[in-house]
Amino acid sequence: MSDVTVEAMEGKVVTNQLPTGAIVGESPLHHSDLASIAEKGPQQGGVHFHERKLKGLLTLRCTPSVEQLSLIESLLGVALPMQPLTSVTADAISVRWMSPDEWLIIVDGEQAFELETRFQEKFSGHYALVNISGGTTIFEVSGSHVVDMLKKSTPVDLHASEFPVGKVVSTVFAKSGATICRLADEKFELVVRRSFADYLWLWIQDASREYGLVVKA
Amino acid sequence: MFHIYCPHCCEYREEEEFHASGQAHIPRPLDPDACTDKEWGEFMYFRANPRGIHHELWVHGAGCRKYFNITRNTHTYEILEVYKVGEKPSVVANEAK
């Protein structure tokens, strides 16, 4: 426990989950050595794959009142997306609607502890804010055939008329699950479980084979 | 394959995202200690199995993970209505229970 910083505030305990010192954080796809594949592998293809590794992910659960909503906005810098299946993407922070009383907050890995501490200090009422960074990783898939690849993996309708930029869905993906957000016409973000990351990486390689897979560092 | 409307996500999704959780509207006895074995056994284990209109509890397990109710015709598989927990169904079978 010596590498862990704990700050206690009136019964709330916030733990910095990032190791300090000589311990280097490893993403769930560390063993795949994506950096080498990006350098030596194919540079052209229909599907581009990039792991946005070691991000800070926080789950917020509450049914916010009007005052709480404005406090959340001031703490996060962006307003909570209240409409179902919507999201907010800003430079340093993005927020995904997960269910009527649940949101996923994505920040840089180093900022999660700071945001969590600030939130627990200022926020009150009936709510829960949990750091889930350690259990998840984020894949970013893009390219001219990315929709074709995703169609093999999920039953969700991905046509632009049904799935516009900014929409976010939690759904089944391959034989696992993922939270899919459309970042651009041909760019998607998949938030996946850490334990399924390797399986989904293998799945995406297989599903992308006919289009050509390009790994981005 | 059902195409089910989730009242929390407000859109239709494939059945594989959902799980059926059995009969809806089963009130837990307010005072379990005062129940006879028969009353408690019926609350715990005995479920209606109608041919026709049936109210069921479903969960959007792979999506928003919320429970909601479906009124379904077990004969034709037609989904007649979807409504949130706590709401009353507007479509009910004609005959009394």
PDB file of N, CA, C and O in Angstrom, chain A residues 69-125:
ATOM      1  N   LEU A  69     -27.083  19.522 -10.808  1.00  0.00           N
ATOM      2  CA  LEU A  69     -26.704  19.579 -12.219  1.00  0.00           C
ATOM      3  C   LEU A  69     -25.735  20.720 -12.491  1.00  0.00           C
ATOM      4  O   LEU A  69     -24.731  20.559 -13.195  1.00  0.00           O
ATOM      5  N   SER A  70     -26.027  21.890 -11.918  1.00  0.00           N
ATOM      6  CA  SER A  70     -25.153  23.032 -12.177  1.00  0.00           C
ATOM      7  C   SER A  70     -23.815  22.846 -11.463  1.00  0.00           C
ATOM      8  O   SER A  70     -22.772  23.258 -11.964  1.00  0.00           O
ATOM      9  N   LEU A  71     -23.847  22.183 -10.288  1.00  0.00           N
ATOM     10  CA  LEU A  71     -22.592  21.914  -9.583  1.00  0.00           C
ATOM     11  C   LEU A  71     -21.735  20.925 -10.384  1.00  0.00           C
ATOM     12  O   LEU A  71     -20.512  21.098 -10.522  1.00  0.00           O
ATOM     13  N   ILE A  72     -22.385  19.900 -10.945  1.00  0.00           N
ATOM     14  CA  ILE A  72     -21.654  18.938 -11.775  1.00  0.00           C
ATOM     15  C   ILE A  72     -21.039  19.651 -12.967  1.00  0.00           C
ATOM     16  O   ILE A  72     -19.878  19.414 -13.331  1.00  0.00           O
ATOM     17  N   GLU A  73     -21.808  20.554 -13.573  1.00  0.00           N
ATOM     18  CA  GLU A  73     -21.289  21.274 -14.740  1.00  0.00           C
ATOM     19  C   GLU A  73     -20.065  22.097 -14.373  1.00  0.00           C
ATOM     20  O   GLU A  73     -19.089  22.152 -15.116  1.00  0.00           O
ATOM     21  N   SER A  74     -20.108  22.731 -13.190  1.00  0.00           N
ATOM     22  CA  SER A  74     -18.959  23.537 -12.801  1.00  0.00           C
ATOM     23  C   SER A  74     -17.758  22.661 -12.446  1.00  0.00           C
ATOM     24  O   SER A  74     -16.609  23.047 -12.656  1.00  0.00           O
ATOM     25  N   LEU A  75     -18.012  21.461 -11.914  1.00  0.00           N
ATOM     26  CA  LEU A  75     -16.911  20.571 -11.550  1.00  0.00           C
ATOM     27  C   LEU A  75     -16.275  19.918 -12.772  1.00  0.00           C
ATOM     28  O   LEU A  75     -15.059  19.755 -12.849  1.00  0.00           O
ATOM     29  N   LEU A  76     -17.108  19.532 -13.737  1.00  0.00           N
ATOM     30  CA  LEU A  76     -16.590  18.816 -14.902  1.00  0.00           C
ATOM     31  C   LEU A  76     -16.161  19.776 -16.022  1.00  0.00           C
ATOM     32  O   LEU A  76     -15.340  19.423 -16.867  1.00  0.00           O
ATOM     33  N   GLY A  77     -16.778  20.958 -16.036  1.00  0.00           N
ATOM     34  CA  GLY A  77     -16.501  21.871 -17.144  1.00  0.00           C
ATOM     35  C   GLY A  77     -17.442  21.674 -18.314  1.00  0.00           C
ATOM     36  O   GLY A  77     -17.467  22.470 -19.249  1.00  0.00           O
ATOM     37  N   VAL A  78     -18.218  20.582 -18.288  1.00  0.00           N
ATOM     38  CA  VAL A  78     -19.232  20.353 -19.323  1.00  0.00           C
ATOM     39  C   VAL A  78     -20.527  19.930 -18.633  1.00  0.00           C
ATOM     40  O   VAL A  78     -20.499  19.427 -17.511  1.00  0.00           O
ATOM     41  N   ALA A  79     -21.637  20.133 -19.335  1.00  0.00           N
ATOM     42  CA  ALA A  79     -22.930  19.754 -18.762  1.00  0.00           C
ATOM     43  C   ALA A  79     -23.143  18.255 -18.944  1.00  0.00           C
ATOM     44  O   ALA A  79     -22.675  17.667 -19.915  1.00  0.00           O
ATOM     45  N   LEU A  80     -23.858  17.629 -18.008  1.00  0.00           N
ATOM     46  CA  LEU A  80     -24.183  16.210 -18.158  1.00  0.00           C
ATOM     47  C   LEU A  80     -25.144  16.030 -19.330  1.00  0.00           C
ATOM     48  O   LEU A  80     -26.119  16.773 -19.441  1.00  0.00           O
ATOM     49  N   PRO A  81     -24.897  15.064 -20.204  1.00  0.00           N
ATOM     50  CA  PRO A  81     -25.885  14.776 -21.253  1.00  0.00           C
ATOM     51  C   PRO A  81     -27.087  14.071 -20.640  1.00  0.00           C
ATOM     52  O   PRO A  81     -26.972  12.943 -20.174  1.00  0.00           O
ATOM     53  N   MET A  82     -28.236  14.747 -20.612  1.00  0.00           N
ATOM     54  CA  MET A  82     -29.409  14.192 -19.934  1.00  0.00           C
ATOM     55  C   MET A  82     -30.291  13.372 -20.871  1.00  0.00           C
ATOM     56  O   MET A  82     -31.078  12.550 -20.423  1.00  0.00           O
ATOM     57  N   GLN A  83     -30.181  13.616 -22.170  1.00  0.00           N
ATOM     58  CA  GLN A  83     -30.995  12.843 -23.113  1.00  0.00           C
ATOM     59  C   GLN A  83     -30.415  11.440 -23.272  1.00  0.00           C
ATOM     60  O   GLN A  83     -29.189  11.282 -23.306  1.00  0.00           O
ATOM     61  N   PRO A  84     -31.264  10.428 -23.384  1.00  0.00           N
ATOM     62  CA  PRO A  84     -30.766   9.066 -23.555  1.00  0.00           C
ATOM     63  C   PRO A  84     -29.848   8.946 -24.777  1.00  0.00           C
ATOM     64  O   PRO A  84     -30.096   9.571 -25.813  1.00  0.00           O
ATOM     65  N   LEU A  85     -28.784   8.166 -24.632  1.00  0.00           N
ATOM     66  CA  LEU A  85     -27.872   7.804 -25.725  1.00  0.00           C
ATOM     67  C   LEU A  85     -27.114   9.000 -26.296  1.00  0.00           C
ATOM     68  O   LEU A  85     -26.733   8.988 -27.462  1.00  0.00           O
ATOM     69  N   THR A  86     -26.916  10.039 -25.489  1.00  0.00           N
ATOM     70  CA  THR A  86     -26.149  11.181 -25.978  1.00  0.00           C
ATOM     71  C   THR A  86     -24.835  11.288 -25.210  1.00  0.00           C
ATOM     72  O   THR A  86     -24.648  10.639 -24.185  1.00  0.00           O
ATOM     73  N   SER A  87     -23.941  12.104 -25.725  1.00  0.00           N
ATOM     74  CA  SER A  87     -22.634  12.248 -25.093  1.00  0.00           C
ATOM     75  C   SER A  87     -22.125  13.664 -25.294  1.00  0.00           C
ATOM     76  O   SER A  87     -22.635  14.408 -26.130  1.00  0.00           O
ATOM     77  N   VAL A  88     -21.126  14.001 -24.498  1.00  0.00           N
ATOM     78  CA  VAL A  88     -20.456  15.289 -24.636  1.00  0.00           C
ATOM     79  C   VAL A  88     -18.969  15.001 -24.776  1.00  0.00           C
ATOM     80  O   VAL A  88     -18.402  14.252 -23.982  1.00  0.00           O
ATOM     81  N   THR A  89     -18.347  15.537 -25.816  1.00  0.00           N
ATOM     82  CA  THR A  89     -16.918  15.332 -26.004  1.00  0.00           C
ATOM     83  C   THR A  89     -16.243  16.691 -26.070  1.00  0.00           C
ATOM     84  O   THR A  89     -16.538  17.481 -26.951  1.00  0.00           O
ATOM     85  N   ALA A  90     -15.376  16.963 -25.089  1.00  0.00           N
ATOM     86  CA  ALA A  90     -14.600  18.203 -25.100  1.00  0.00           C
ATOM     87  C   ALA A  90     -13.120  17.824 -25.189  1.00  0.00           C
ATOM     88  O   ALA A  90     -12.783  16.651 -25.322  1.00  0.00           O
ATOM     89  N   ASP A  91     -12.256  18.820 -25.106  1.00  0.00           N
ATOM     90  CA  ASP A  91     -10.829  18.549 -25.267  1.00  0.00           C
ATOM     91  C   ASP A  91     -10.309  17.593 -24.202  1.00  0.00           C
ATOM     92  O   ASP A  91      -9.711  16.567 -24.498  1.00  0.00           O
ATOM     93  N   ALA A  92     -10.538  17.954 -22.960  1.00  0.00           N
ATOM     94  CA  ALA A  92      -9.893  17.217 -21.872  1.00  0.00           C
ATOM     95  C   ALA A  92     -10.822  16.232 -21.191  1.00  0.00           C
ATOM     96  O   ALA A  92     -10.395  15.432 -20.372  1.00  0.00           O
ATOM     97  N   ILE A  93     -12.088  16.266 -21.541  1.00  0.00           N
ATOM     98  CA  ILE A  93     -13.059  15.429 -20.820  1.00  0.00           C
ATOM     99  C   ILE A  93     -14.171  15.017 -21.768  1.00  0.00           C
ATOM    100  O   ILE A  93     -14.554  15.784 -22.652  1.00  0.00           O
ATOM    101  N   SER A  94     -14.650  13.794 -21.604  1.00  0.00           N
ATOM    102  CA  SER A  94     -15.860  13.427 -22.326  1.00  0.00           C
ATOM    103  C   SER A  94     -16.777  12.670 -21.380  1.00  0.00           C
ATOM    104  O   SER A  94     -16.327  11.987 -20.466  1.00  0.00           O
ATOM    105  N   VAL A  95     -18.077  12.848 -21.596  1.00  0.00           N
ATOM    106  CA  VAL A  95     -19.080  12.252 -20.731  1.00  0.00           C
ATOM    107  C   VAL A  95     -20.054  11.468 -21.603  1.00  0.00           C
ATOM    108  O   VAL A  95     -20.530  11.964 -22.615  1.00  0.00           O
ATOM    109  N   ARG A  96     -20.306  10.234 -21.214  1.00  0.00           N
ATOM    110  CA  ARG A  96     -21.201   9.353 -21.961  1.00  0.00           C
ATOM    111  C   ARG A  96     -22.421   9.019 -21.112  1.00  0.00           C
ATOM    112  O   ARG A  96     -22.268   8.620 -19.953  1.00  0.00           O
ATOM    113  N   TRP A  97     -23.617   9.145 -21.703  1.00  0.00           N
ATOM    114  CA  TRP A  97     -24.850   8.699 -21.042  1.00  0.00           C
ATOM    115  C   TRP A  97     -24.857   7.175 -21.031  1.00  0.00           C
ATOM    116  O   TRP A  97     -24.698   6.546 -22.073  1.00  0.00           O
ATOM    117  N   MET A  98     -25.031   6.575 -19.861  1.00  0.00           N
ATOM    118  CA  MET A  98     -25.035   5.101 -19.779  1.00  0.00           C
ATOM    119  C   MET A  98     -26.426   4.559 -19.463  1.00  0.00           C
ATOM    120  O   MET A  98     -26.819   3.505 -19.971  1.00  0.00           O
ATOM    121  N   SER A  99     -27.130   5.251 -18.591  1.00  0.00           N
ATOM    122  CA  SER A  99     -28.499   4.884 -18.249  1.00  0.00           C
ATOM    123  C   SER A  99     -29.107   6.130 -17.607  1.00  0.00           C
ATOM    124  O   SER A  99     -28.394   7.114 -17.411  1.00  0.00           O
ATOM    125  N   PRO A 100     -30.417   6.131 -17.314  1.00  0.00           N
ATOM    126  CA  PRO A 100     -31.035   7.372 -16.840  1.00  0.00           C
ATOM    127  C   PRO A 100     -30.359   7.975 -15.596  1.00  0.00           C
ATOM    128  O   PRO A 100     -30.511   9.162 -15.340  1.00  0.00           O
ATOM    129  N   ASP A 101     -29.650   7.154 -14.808  1.00  0.00           N
ATOM    130  CA  ASP A 101     -28.994   7.707 -13.620  1.00  0.00           C
ATOM    131  C   ASP A 101     -27.511   7.338 -13.588  1.00  0.00           C
ATOM    132  O   ASP A 101     -26.924   7.191 -12.531  1.00  0.00           O
ATOM    133  N   GLU A 102     -26.909   7.158 -14.753  1.00  0.00           N
ATOM    134  CA  GLU A 102     -25.507   6.737 -14.773  1.00  0.00           C
ATOM    135  C   GLU A 102     -24.791   7.387 -15.952  1.00  0.00           C
ATOM    136  O   GLU A 102     -25.297   7.415 -17.058  1.00  0.00           O
ATOM    137  N   TRP A 103     -23.592   7.918 -15.669  1.00  0.00           N
ATOM    138  CA  TRP A 103     -22.776   8.521 -16.711  1.00  0.00           C
ATOM    139  C   TRP A 103     -21.344   8.009 -16.604  1.00  0.00           C
ATOM    140  O   TRP A 103     -20.864   7.682 -15.513  1.00  0.00           O
ATOM    141  N   LEU A 104     -20.675   7.945 -17.731  1.00  0.00           N
ATOM    142  CA  LEU A 104     -19.270   7.561 -17.754  1.00  0.00           C
ATOM    143  C   LEU A 104     -18.450   8.796 -18.107  1.00  0.00           C
ATOM    144  O   LEU A 104     -18.692   9.440 -19.131  1.00  0.00           O
ATOM    145  N   ILE A 105     -17.507   9.123 -17.229  1.00  0.00           N
ATOM    146  CA  ILE A 105     -16.678  10.312 -17.416  1.00  0.00           C
ATOM    147  C   ILE A 105     -15.277   9.838 -17.813  1.00  0.00           C
ATOM    148  O   ILE A 105     -14.691   9.009 -17.115  1.00  0.00           O
ATOM    149  N   ILE A 106     -14.765  10.332 -18.932  1.00  0.00           N
ATOM    150  CA  ILE A 106     -13.448   9.907 -19.407  1.00  0.00           C
ATOM    151  C   ILE A 106     -12.510  11.107 -19.413  1.00  0.00           C
ATOM    152  O   ILE A 106     -12.790  12.130 -20.049  1.00  0.00           O
ATOM    153  N   VAL A 107     -11.405  10.985 -18.682  1.00  0.00           N
ATOM    154  CA  VAL A 107     -10.383  12.043 -18.658  1.00  0.00           C
ATOM    155  C   VAL A 107      -9.022  11.382 -18.854  1.00  0.00           C
ATOM    156  O   VAL A 107      -8.921  10.156 -18.941  1.00  0.00           O
ATOM    157  N   ASP A 108      -7.968  12.188 -18.904  1.00  0.00           N
ATOM    158  CA  ASP A 108      -6.634  11.616 -18.953  1.00  0.00           C
ATOM    159  C   ASP A 108      -6.350  10.884 -17.646  1.00  0.00           C
ATOM    160  O   ASP A 108      -6.845  11.277 -16.586  1.00  0.00           O
ATOM    161  N   GLY A 109      -5.518   9.845 -17.755  1.00  0.00           N
ATOM    162  CA  GLY A 109      -5.267   8.998 -16.590  1.00  0.00           C
ATOM    163  C   GLY A 109      -4.803   9.762 -15.378  1.00  0.00           C
ATOM    164  O   GLY A 109      -5.202   9.482 -14.247  1.00  0.00           O
ATOM    165  N   GLU A 110      -3.949  10.778 -15.597  1.00  0.00           N
ATOM    166  CA  GLU A 110      -3.379  11.505 -14.449  1.00  0.00           C
ATOM    167  C   GLU A 110      -4.419  12.407 -13.791  1.00  0.00           C
ATOM    168  O   GLU A 110      -4.219  12.854 -12.664  1.00  0.00           O
ATOM    169  N   GLN A 111      -5.507  12.710 -14.524  1.00  0.00           N
ATOM    170  CA  GLN A 111      -6.471  13.665 -13.984  1.00  0.00           C
ATOM    171  C   GLN A 111      -7.603  13.037 -13.194  1.00  0.00           C
ATOM    172  O   GLN A 111      -8.358  13.732 -12.521  1.00  0.00           O
ATOM    173  N   ALA A 112      -7.710  11.708 -13.283  1.00  0.00           N
ATOM    174  CA  ALA A 112      -8.861  11.050 -12.645  1.00  0.00           C
ATOM    175  C   ALA A 112      -8.864  11.278 -11.142  1.00  0.00           C
ATOM    176  O   ALA A 112      -9.900  11.600 -10.554  1.00  0.00           O
ATOM    177  N   PHE A 113      -7.709  11.126 -10.511  1.00  0.00           N
ATOM    178  CA  PHE A 113      -7.635  11.258  -9.049  1.00  0.00           C
ATOM    179  C   PHE A 113      -7.968  12.673  -8.616  1.00  0.00           C
ATOM    180  O   PHE A 113      -8.708  12.898  -7.657  1.00  0.00           O
ATOM    181  N   GLU A 114      -7.422  13.627  -9.355  1.00  0.00           N
ATOM    182  CA  GLU A 114      -7.646  15.042  -9.021  1.00  0.00           C
ATOM    183  C   GLU A 114      -9.133  15.394  -9.159  1.00  0.00           C
ATOM    184  O   GLU A 114      -9.726  16.015  -8.281  1.00  0.00           O
ATOM    185  N   LEU A 115      -9.743  14.930 -10.270  1.00  0.00           N
ATOM    186  CA  LEU A 115     -11.161  15.206 -10.500  1.00  0.00           C
ATOM    187  C   LEU A 115     -12.026  14.534  -9.434  1.00  0.00           C
ATOM    188  O   LEU A 115     -12.959  15.125  -8.899  1.00  0.00           O
ATOM    189  N   GLU A 116     -11.663  13.288  -9.123  1.00  0.00           N
ATOM    190  CA  GLU A 116     -12.433  12.531  -8.140  1.00  0.00           C
ATOM    191  C   GLU A 116     -12.351  13.204  -6.766  1.00  0.00           C
ATOM    192  O   GLU A 116     -13.359  13.355  -6.077  1.00  0.00           O
ATOM    193  N   THR A 117     -11.150  13.649  -6.400  1.00  0.00           N
ATOM    194  CA  THR A 117     -10.966  14.313  -5.113  1.00  0.00           C
ATOM    195  C   THR A 117     -11.792  15.591  -5.041  1.00  0.00           C
ATOM    196  O   THR A 117     -12.509  15.855  -4.081  1.00  0.00           O
ATOM    197  N   ARG A 118     -11.708  16.391  -6.123  1.00  0.00           N
ATOM    198  CA  ARG A 118     -12.437  17.655  -6.168  1.00  0.00           C
ATOM    199  C   ARG A 118     -13.942  17.397  -6.090  1.00  0.00           C
ATOM    200  O   ARG A 118     -14.678  18.085  -5.376  1.00  0.00           O
ATOM    201  N   PHE A 119     -14.386  16.388  -6.813  1.00  0.00           N
ATOM    202  CA  PHE A 119     -15.811  16.051  -6.843  1.00  0.00           C
ATOM    203  C   PHE A 119     -16.303  15.653  -5.454  1.00  0.00           C
ATOM    204  O   PHE A 119     -17.329  16.138  -4.981  1.00  0.00           O
ATOM    205  N   GLN A 120     -15.551  14.766  -4.789  1.00  0.00           N
ATOM    206  CA  GLN A 120     -15.986  14.282  -3.481  1.00  0.00           C
ATOM    207  C   GLN A 120     -15.970  15.406  -2.447  1.00  0.00           C
ATOM    208  O   GLN A 120     -16.762  15.399  -1.509  1.00  0.00           O
ATOM    209  N   GLU A 121     -15.064  16.366  -2.609  1.00  0.00           N
ATOM    210  CA  GLU A 121     -15.003  17.502  -1.682  1.00  0.00           C
ATOM    211  C   GLU A 121     -16.220  18.403  -1.815  1.00  0.00           C
ATOM    212  O   GLU A 121     -16.823  18.816  -0.830  1.00  0.00           O
ATOM    213  N   LYS A 122     -16.566  18.697  -3.080  1.00  0.00           N
ATOM    214  CA  LYS A 122     -17.582  19.728  -3.323  1.00  0.00           C
ATOM    215  C   LYS A 122     -18.997  19.182  -3.399  1.00  0.00           C
ATOM    216  O   LYS A 122     -19.950  19.896  -3.148  1.00  0.00           O
ATOM    217  N   PHE A 123     -19.140  17.912  -3.791  1.00  0.00           N
ATOM    218  CA  PHE A 123     -20.468  17.394  -4.099  1.00  0.00           C
ATOM    219  C   PHE A 123     -21.088  16.740  -2.874  1.00  0.00           C
ATOM    220  O   PHE A 123     -20.393  16.179  -2.033  1.00  0.00           O
ATOM    221  N   SER A 124     -22.393  16.850  -2.766  1.00  0.00           N
ATOM    222  CA  SER A 124     -23.062  16.209  -1.637  1.00  0.00           C
ATOM    223  C   SER A 124     -24.411  15.687  -2.105  1.00  0.00           C
ATOM    224  O   SER A 124     -24.847  15.964  -3.214  1.00  0.00           O
ATOM    225  N   GLY A 125     -25.052  14.958  -1.223  1.00  0.00           N
ATOM    226  CA  GLY A 125     -26.341  14.382  -1.581  1.00  0.00           C
ATOM    227  C   GLY A 125     -26.206  12.890  -1.829  1.00  0.00           C
ATOM    228  O   GLY A 125     -25.219  12.266  -1.448  1.00  0.00           O
TER     229      GLY A 125
END
